[in-house]
XYZ file of C-alpha atoms in Angstrom:
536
model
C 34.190 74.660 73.644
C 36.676 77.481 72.646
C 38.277 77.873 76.000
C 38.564 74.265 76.309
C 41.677 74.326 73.709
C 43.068 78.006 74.458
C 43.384 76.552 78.198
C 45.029 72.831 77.128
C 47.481 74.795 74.742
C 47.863 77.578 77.307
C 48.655 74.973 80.057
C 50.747 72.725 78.100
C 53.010 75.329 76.913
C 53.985 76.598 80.250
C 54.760 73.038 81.390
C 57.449 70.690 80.514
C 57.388 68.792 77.333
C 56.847 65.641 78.962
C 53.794 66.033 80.651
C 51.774 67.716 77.126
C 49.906 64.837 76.669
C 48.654 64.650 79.862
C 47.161 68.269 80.169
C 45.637 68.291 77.012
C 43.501 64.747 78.260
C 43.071 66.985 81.227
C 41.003 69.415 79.602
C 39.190 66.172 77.428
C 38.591 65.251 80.878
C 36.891 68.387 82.174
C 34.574 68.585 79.236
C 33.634 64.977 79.418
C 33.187 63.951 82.543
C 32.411 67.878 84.050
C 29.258 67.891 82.050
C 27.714 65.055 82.452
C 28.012 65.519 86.155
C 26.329 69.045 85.935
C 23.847 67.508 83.714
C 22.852 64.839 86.323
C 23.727 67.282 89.491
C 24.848 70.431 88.469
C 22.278 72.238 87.423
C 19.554 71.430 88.985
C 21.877 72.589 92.377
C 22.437 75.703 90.434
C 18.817 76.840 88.945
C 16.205 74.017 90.540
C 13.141 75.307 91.477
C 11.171 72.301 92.600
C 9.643 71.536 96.036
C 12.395 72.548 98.711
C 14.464 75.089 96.613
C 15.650 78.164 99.322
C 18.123 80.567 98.866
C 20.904 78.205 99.907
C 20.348 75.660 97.221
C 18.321 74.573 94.586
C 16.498 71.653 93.980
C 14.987 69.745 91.306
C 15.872 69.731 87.186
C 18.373 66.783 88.119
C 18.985 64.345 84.731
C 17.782 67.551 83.141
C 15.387 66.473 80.711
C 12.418 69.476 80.368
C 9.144 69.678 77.905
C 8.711 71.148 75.085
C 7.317 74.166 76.512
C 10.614 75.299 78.341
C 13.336 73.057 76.936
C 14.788 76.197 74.521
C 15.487 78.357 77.719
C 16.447 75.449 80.021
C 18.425 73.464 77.256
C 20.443 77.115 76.343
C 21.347 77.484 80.069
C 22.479 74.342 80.490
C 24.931 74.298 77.488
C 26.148 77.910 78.874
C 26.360 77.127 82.137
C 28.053 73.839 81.444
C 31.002 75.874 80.431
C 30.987 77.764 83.347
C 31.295 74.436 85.235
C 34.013 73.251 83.357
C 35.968 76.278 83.268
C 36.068 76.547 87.227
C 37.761 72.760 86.961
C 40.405 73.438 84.383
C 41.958 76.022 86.305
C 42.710 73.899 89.073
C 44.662 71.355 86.488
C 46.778 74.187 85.668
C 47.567 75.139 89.166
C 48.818 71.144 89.900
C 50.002 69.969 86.462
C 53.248 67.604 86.513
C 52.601 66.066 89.588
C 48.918 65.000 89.912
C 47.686 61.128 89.184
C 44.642 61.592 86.614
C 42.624 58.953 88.089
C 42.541 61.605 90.818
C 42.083 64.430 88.480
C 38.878 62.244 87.022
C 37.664 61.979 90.670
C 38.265 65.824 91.345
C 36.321 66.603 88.057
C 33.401 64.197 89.264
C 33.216 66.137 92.612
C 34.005 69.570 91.584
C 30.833 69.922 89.959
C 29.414 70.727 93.690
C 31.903 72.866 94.586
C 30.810 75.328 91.904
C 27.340 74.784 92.061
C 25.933 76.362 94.749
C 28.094 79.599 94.623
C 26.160 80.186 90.855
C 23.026 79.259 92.718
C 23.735 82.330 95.237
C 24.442 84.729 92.571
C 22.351 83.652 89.327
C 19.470 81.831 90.860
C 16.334 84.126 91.820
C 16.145 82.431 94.832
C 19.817 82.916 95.683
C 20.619 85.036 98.667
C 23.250 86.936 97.543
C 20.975 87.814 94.116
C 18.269 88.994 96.434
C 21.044 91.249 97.601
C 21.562 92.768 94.478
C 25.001 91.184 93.889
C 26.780 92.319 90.447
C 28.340 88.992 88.667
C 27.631 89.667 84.575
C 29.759 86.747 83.570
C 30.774 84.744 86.706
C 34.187 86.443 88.423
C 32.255 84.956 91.618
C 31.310 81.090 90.878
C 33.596 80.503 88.290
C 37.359 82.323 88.583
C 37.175 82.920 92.168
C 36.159 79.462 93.169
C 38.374 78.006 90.459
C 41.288 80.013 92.069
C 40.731 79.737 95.683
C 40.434 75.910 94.974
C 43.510 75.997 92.528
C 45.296 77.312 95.676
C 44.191 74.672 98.000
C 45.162 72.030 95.641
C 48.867 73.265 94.927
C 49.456 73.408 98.889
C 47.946 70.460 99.254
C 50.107 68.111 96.197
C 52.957 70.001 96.916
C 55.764 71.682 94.327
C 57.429 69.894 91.952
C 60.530 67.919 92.466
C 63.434 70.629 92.622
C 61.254 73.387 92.091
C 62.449 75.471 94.593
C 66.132 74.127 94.902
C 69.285 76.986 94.096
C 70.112 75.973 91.479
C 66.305 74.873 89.945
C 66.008 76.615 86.132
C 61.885 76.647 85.785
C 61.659 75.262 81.643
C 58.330 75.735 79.389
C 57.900 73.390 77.023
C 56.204 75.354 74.254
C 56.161 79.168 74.427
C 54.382 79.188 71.333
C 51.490 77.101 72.259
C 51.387 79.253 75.519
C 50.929 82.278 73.181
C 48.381 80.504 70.619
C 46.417 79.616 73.746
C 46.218 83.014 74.737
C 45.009 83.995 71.336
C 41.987 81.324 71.810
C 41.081 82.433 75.330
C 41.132 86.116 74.095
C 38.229 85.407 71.356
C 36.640 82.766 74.105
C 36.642 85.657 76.263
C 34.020 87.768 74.251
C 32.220 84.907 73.673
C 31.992 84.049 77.500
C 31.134 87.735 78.661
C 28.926 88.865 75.985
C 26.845 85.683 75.115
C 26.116 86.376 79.346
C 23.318 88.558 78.071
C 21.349 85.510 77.345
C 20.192 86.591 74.012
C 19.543 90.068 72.011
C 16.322 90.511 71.861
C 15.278 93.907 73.220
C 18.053 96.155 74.419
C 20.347 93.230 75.264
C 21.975 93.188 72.074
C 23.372 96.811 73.365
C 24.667 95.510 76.760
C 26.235 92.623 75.048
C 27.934 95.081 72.857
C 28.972 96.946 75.492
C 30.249 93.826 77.369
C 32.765 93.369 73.771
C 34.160 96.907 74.142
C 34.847 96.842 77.500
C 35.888 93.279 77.689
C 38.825 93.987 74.561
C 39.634 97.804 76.259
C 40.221 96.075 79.287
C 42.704 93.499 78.029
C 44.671 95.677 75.661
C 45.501 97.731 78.512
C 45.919 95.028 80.841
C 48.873 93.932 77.814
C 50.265 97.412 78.078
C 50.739 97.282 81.777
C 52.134 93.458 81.096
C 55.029 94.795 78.820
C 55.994 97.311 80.926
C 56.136 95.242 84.166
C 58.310 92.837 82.281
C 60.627 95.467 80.968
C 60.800 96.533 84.393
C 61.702 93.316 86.374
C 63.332 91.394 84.201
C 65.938 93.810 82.879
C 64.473 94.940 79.318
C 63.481 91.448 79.187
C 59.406 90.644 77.617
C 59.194 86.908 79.638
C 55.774 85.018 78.269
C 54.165 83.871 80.616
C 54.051 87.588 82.386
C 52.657 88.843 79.530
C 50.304 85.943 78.438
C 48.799 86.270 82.255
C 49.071 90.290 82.506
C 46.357 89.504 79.811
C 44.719 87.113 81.230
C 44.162 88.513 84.750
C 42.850 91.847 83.034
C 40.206 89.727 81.442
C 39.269 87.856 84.412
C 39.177 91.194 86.139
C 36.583 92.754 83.493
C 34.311 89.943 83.892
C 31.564 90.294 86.692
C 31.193 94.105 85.545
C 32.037 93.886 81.595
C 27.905 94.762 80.791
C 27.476 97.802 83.422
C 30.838 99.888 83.072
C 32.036 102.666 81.128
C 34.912 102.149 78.741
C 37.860 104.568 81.099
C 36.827 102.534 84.054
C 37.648 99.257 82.016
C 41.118 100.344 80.470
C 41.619 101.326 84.652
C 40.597 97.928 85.907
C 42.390 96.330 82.910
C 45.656 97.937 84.114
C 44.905 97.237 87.873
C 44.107 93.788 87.349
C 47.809 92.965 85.304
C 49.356 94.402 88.111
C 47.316 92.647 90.620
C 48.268 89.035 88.688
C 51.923 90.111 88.487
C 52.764 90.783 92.182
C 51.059 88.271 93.085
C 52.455 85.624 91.299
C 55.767 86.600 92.623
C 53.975 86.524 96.252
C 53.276 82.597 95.587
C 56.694 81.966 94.288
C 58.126 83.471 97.601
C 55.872 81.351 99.750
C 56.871 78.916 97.824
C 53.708 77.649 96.148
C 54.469 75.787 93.285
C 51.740 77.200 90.306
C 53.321 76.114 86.620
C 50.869 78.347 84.743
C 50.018 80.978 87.304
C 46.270 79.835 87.530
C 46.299 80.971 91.135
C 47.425 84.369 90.579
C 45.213 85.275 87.437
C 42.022 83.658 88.616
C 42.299 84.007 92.681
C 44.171 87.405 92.379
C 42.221 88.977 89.239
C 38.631 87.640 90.470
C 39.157 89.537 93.875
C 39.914 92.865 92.249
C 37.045 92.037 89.725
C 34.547 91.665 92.214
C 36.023 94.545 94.481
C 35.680 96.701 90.961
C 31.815 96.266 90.904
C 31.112 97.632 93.871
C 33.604 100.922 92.518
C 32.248 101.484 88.859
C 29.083 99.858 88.538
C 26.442 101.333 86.890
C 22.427 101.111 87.588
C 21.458 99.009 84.509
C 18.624 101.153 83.091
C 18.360 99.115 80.093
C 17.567 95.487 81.114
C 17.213 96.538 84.356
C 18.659 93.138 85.674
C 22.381 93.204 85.877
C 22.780 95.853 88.468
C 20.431 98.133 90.617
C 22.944 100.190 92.044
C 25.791 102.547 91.197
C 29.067 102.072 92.354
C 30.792 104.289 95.195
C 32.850 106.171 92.132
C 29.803 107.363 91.005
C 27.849 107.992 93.983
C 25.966 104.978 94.877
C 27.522 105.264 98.382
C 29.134 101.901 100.180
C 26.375 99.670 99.680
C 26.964 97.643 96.909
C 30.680 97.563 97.539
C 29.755 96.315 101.157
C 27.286 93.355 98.981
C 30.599 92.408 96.312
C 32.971 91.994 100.114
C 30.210 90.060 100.985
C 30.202 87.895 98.197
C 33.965 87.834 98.047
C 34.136 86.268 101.644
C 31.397 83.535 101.393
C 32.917 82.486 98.137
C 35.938 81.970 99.252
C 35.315 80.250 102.771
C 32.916 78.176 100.776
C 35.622 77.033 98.048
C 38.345 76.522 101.123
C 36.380 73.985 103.467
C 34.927 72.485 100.289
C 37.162 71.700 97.916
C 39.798 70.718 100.526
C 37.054 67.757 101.851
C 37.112 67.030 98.231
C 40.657 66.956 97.708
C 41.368 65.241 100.913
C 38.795 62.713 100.196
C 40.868 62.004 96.571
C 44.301 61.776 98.399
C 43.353 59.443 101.571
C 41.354 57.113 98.972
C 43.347 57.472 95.623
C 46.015 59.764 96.189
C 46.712 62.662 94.758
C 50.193 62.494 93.712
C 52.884 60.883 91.397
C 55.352 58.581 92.963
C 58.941 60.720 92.704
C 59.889 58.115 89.841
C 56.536 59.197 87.804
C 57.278 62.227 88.126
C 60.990 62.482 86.714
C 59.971 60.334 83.731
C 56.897 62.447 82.724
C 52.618 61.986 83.142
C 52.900 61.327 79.611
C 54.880 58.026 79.643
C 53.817 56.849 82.962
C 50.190 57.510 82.419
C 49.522 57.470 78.563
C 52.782 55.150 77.201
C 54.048 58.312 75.173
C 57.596 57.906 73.918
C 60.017 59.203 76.274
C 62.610 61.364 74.662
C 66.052 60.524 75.193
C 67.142 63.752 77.289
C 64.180 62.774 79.882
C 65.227 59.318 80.228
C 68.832 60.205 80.861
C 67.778 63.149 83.314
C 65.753 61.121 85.455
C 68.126 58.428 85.804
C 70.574 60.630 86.900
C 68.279 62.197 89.398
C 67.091 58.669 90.402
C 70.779 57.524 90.631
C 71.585 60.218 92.702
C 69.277 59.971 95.282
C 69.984 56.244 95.666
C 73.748 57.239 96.408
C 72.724 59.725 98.534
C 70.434 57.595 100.927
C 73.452 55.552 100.976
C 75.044 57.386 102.599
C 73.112 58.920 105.103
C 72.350 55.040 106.109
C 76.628 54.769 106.330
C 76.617 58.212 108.218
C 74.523 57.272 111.047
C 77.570 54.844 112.449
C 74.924 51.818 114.337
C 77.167 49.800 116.121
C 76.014 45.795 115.433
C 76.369 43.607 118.835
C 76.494 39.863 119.336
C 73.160 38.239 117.986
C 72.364 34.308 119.274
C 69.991 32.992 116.355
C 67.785 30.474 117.646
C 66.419 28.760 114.551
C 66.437 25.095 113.174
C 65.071 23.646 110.161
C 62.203 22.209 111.675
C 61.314 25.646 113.449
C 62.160 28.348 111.103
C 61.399 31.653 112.298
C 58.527 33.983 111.884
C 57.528 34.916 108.396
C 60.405 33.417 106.737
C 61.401 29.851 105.102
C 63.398 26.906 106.930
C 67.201 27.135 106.191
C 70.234 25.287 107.094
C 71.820 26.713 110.224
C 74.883 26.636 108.588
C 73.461 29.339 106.048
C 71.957 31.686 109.062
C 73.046 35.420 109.528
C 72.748 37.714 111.646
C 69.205 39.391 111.218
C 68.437 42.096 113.871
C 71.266 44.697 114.569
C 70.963 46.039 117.866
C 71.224 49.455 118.405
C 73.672 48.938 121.551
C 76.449 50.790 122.863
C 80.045 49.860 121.902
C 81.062 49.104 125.597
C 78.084 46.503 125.829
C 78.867 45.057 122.425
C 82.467 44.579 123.754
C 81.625 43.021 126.710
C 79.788 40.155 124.925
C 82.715 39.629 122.523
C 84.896 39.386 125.910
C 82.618 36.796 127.804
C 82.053 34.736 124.601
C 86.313 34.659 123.807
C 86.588 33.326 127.452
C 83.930 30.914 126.835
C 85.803 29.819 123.768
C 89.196 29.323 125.425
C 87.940 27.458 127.922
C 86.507 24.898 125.454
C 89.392 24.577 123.480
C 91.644 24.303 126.476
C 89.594 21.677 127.772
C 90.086 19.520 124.184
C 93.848 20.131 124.594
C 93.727 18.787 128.157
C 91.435 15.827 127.034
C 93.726 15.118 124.312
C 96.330 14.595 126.026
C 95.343 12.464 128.302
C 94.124 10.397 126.052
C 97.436 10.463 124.096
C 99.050 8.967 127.484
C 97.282 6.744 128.331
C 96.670 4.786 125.235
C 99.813 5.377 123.448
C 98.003 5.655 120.302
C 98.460 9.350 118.994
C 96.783 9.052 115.514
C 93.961 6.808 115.839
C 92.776 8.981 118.774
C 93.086 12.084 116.605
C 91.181 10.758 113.640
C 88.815 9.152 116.142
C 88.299 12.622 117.695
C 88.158 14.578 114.228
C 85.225 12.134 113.299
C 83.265 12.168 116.295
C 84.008 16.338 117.239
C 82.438 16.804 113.420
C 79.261 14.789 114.538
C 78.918 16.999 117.101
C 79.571 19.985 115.623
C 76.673 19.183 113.703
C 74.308 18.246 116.294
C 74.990 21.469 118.087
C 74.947 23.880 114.863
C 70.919 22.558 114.125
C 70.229 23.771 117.632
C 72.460 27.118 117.938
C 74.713 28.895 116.438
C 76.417 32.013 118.006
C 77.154 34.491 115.171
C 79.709 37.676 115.776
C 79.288 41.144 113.862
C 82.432 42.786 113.947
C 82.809 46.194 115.819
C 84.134 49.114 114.979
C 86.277 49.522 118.257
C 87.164 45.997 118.699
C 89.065 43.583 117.109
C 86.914 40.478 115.090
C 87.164 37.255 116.737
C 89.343 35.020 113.931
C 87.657 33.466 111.745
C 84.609 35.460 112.215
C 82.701 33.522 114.723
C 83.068 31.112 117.578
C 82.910 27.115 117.054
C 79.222 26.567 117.116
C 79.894 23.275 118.649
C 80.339 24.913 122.763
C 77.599 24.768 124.828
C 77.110 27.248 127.957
């Protein structure tokens, strides 16, 4: 439960202030909803050895519940390997924070258990293949950090960067350096608690290897901190930024993990210093290829866990005590390539495993749920979208902006693509409105449908409909005088024509009306459209 809060403060601090909330329920949700799962699944994937158990998977132990007889050992592996579990998930929340829906993160965490498991069944488990190989993993640089990383990784690609993040003129802002650091500071003292308490006890000579796991475990971190400050002198101009030194540290610690029990103290202030390095470049790397990581989960965990593993197979040594960590030495001190061939080994299935896995997980999540914030949930902040935090003021007015902004600018790329409208007949009465829409008056119709047409065929329609129009009204000036002459009376004809040309009008509007859309190369027809009285 230590590393549960060192990672929520670490993660929080290195992201924006309005997303806090939502990281730290991120973690709650790891520990609740990770364990249970591991509990009913988990383990019993991981160490099961009942009736069909191989060196692929294990079987049996689900809804662990054992006798009296073996429920101290079982119940003390579950509770450690729990963590271990858990851990693998909440670095993936760092590597997509701000931008991830946590009904899919709650979906992820339900899945994820399976992801992890049978990795630790390949290394821990007797049955496991790559444990029959004589595979070196003290503390879990394999199943946990390397799967945690590689599917970190294949998240971020997969949600995308942030809004902005990689715009010119994009300022990346923490929201807390000094949770960042205080989360560091909880990880740190996690750390021992993680690598040595892998001893499983200290009965015998166990309590030496676990010792030996505390020296090399704080040796390897201290100088893994050196290296950090003097990278960061280095690249940012006799700057110290945090979060290059708060992961410098971590990524030596990840690094010292799967060999921390079966090392000598030089080769651990050497792998320390390796591994901050390692973590540093390769953070930049990601930021390059633009892959958006806020807490650089990917680089500590993916990065650090590869030169970890790598490391065993260099400066292991035969564990003469226990006699069940490692039974080999390294190539440094003579054991030849063999066990380094075994940690390659291990490196590779891990990874392909974690790749085509997690990414049928994550897939699953986004075609179902989805995996993202809309842009709007985004701007305002996981807290207030998701968990009805108050949004502070400068948020509000930021995202506005943005939103406002983008608005305008979709406005005008809709002006900027110039569609010229043509001529549109809209055949539609009351009685027979059209599809998917309510009966109207005719007189109250619009033009619905703008044709994408050329300008020379929208101008030929205007022409033949203006002839068509001036042939109508010179027929009711031709009419009208006739009528004029031969009845000699001028004004009751007129009125009698107004009245009876109105009833008409209106007969003829409920059955069509001829609407024009002005062009841009041609004049509009006055008044804006034809008498709707004409027929063709």
């Amino acid at each position: 439960m230590t590393l549960v809060p060192g990672f929520g403060l670490l993660e929080s601090g290195m992201s924006s202030k309005k997303n806090e909330v939502n990281i730290m329920i991120k973690n709650v949700v790891d520990v609740v909803f990770g364990t249970l799962t591991y509990w009913a699944v988990g383990y019993g994937l991981t160490f099961g050895t009942g009736e069909g158990a191989n060196w692929f998977t294990g079987v049996g132990s689900f809804f662990l519940d054992p006798d009296e007889e073996t429920m101290g050992t079982e119940f003390s592996k579950f509770i450690f390997q729990a963590s271990f579990c858990t851990t693998a998930t909440t670095i993936v929340s760092g590597a997509i924070a701000e931008r991830t829906k946590l009904t899919a993160y709650i979906a992820f965490c339900l899945l994820n258990t399976v992801v992890y498991s049978f990795p630790a069944h390949w290394v821990w488990s007797k049955d496991g293949w790559l444990k029959k190989m004589d595979v070196v993993d003290v503390a879990g640089v394999g199943p946990v950090h390397l799967v945690g990383g590689v599917t970190a990784l294949v998240a971020a690609i997969m949600v995308k960067p942030r809004y902005g993040r990689f715009s010119d003129d994009q300022v990346t802002i923490h929201g807390n350096s000094v949770n960042a650091v205080l989360g560091l500071f909880i990880l740190w003292w996690g750390w021992l608690g993680f690598n040595c308490g892998s001893t499983f006890g200290i009965s015998g000579g166990k309590w030496k290897i676990a010792a030996r796991s505390a020296a090399t475990t704080i040796l390897s971190s201290c100088s893994g901190g050196v290296m950090a400050f003097l990278l960061s002198f280095l690249l940012h101009k006799r700057k110290f930024d945090v979060q290059l030194l708060v992961n410098g540290i971590l990524g030596s610690l990840v690094s010292i993990t799967g060999i921390c029990a079966v090392t000598t103290t030089w080769a651990a202030i050497l792998i320390g210093a390796v591994g901050a390095c390692v973590t540093t470049f390769g953070q930049i790397a990601l930021v390059k290829m633009k892959v958006d990581d806020p807490v650089g989960a990917v680089a500590v965990h993916l990065m650090g866990s590869l030169w970890g593993i790598l490391c065993c197979g260099l400066f292991g040594l035969k564990d003469d005590i226990e006699h069940s960590f490692s039974h080999h030495d390294g190539l440094v001190w003579g054991g030849g390539f063999y066990l380094l061939g075994v940690q390659t080994m291990a490196a590779v299935a891990i990874i392909i495993w974690s790749v085509v896995t997690s990414f049928i997980v994550l897939k699953l999540i986004d075609l179902t749920i989805g995996l993202r914030l809309t842009l709007e949930e985004e701007l305002y902040g996981a807290d207030y979208c998701e968990h009805n935090v108050e949004l502070p003021p400068d948020v509000k007015e930021y995202a506005e902006l943005v939103l406002r902004r983008l608005k305008e600018k979709s406005e005008r790329e809709k002006k900027s693509k110039g569609n010229v409208p043509r001529v549109e007949l809209v055949n539609s009465t009351p009685d027979h409105p059209t599809d998917n829409s309510p009966a109207r008056d005719t007189e109250d119709l619009i033009l619905e449908n703008i044709n994408k047409s050329s300008d020379e065929e929208a101008t030929d329609n205007d022409d033949k409909v203006r002839k068509k129009c001036e042939q109508k009204e010179s027929g009711r000036t031709n009419a009208d005088e006739s009528l004029r002459q031969n009845n000699g009376l001028k004004g009751n004809i007129q009125d009698g024509q107004k009245s009876a040309g109105g009833n008409l009008n209106r007969r003829k509007r409920a059955r069509k009306t001829v609407v024009f859309a002005p062009t841009k190369r041609d004049q509009k027809v006055e008044g804006g459209q034809c008498n709707p009285a004409f027929e063709n």
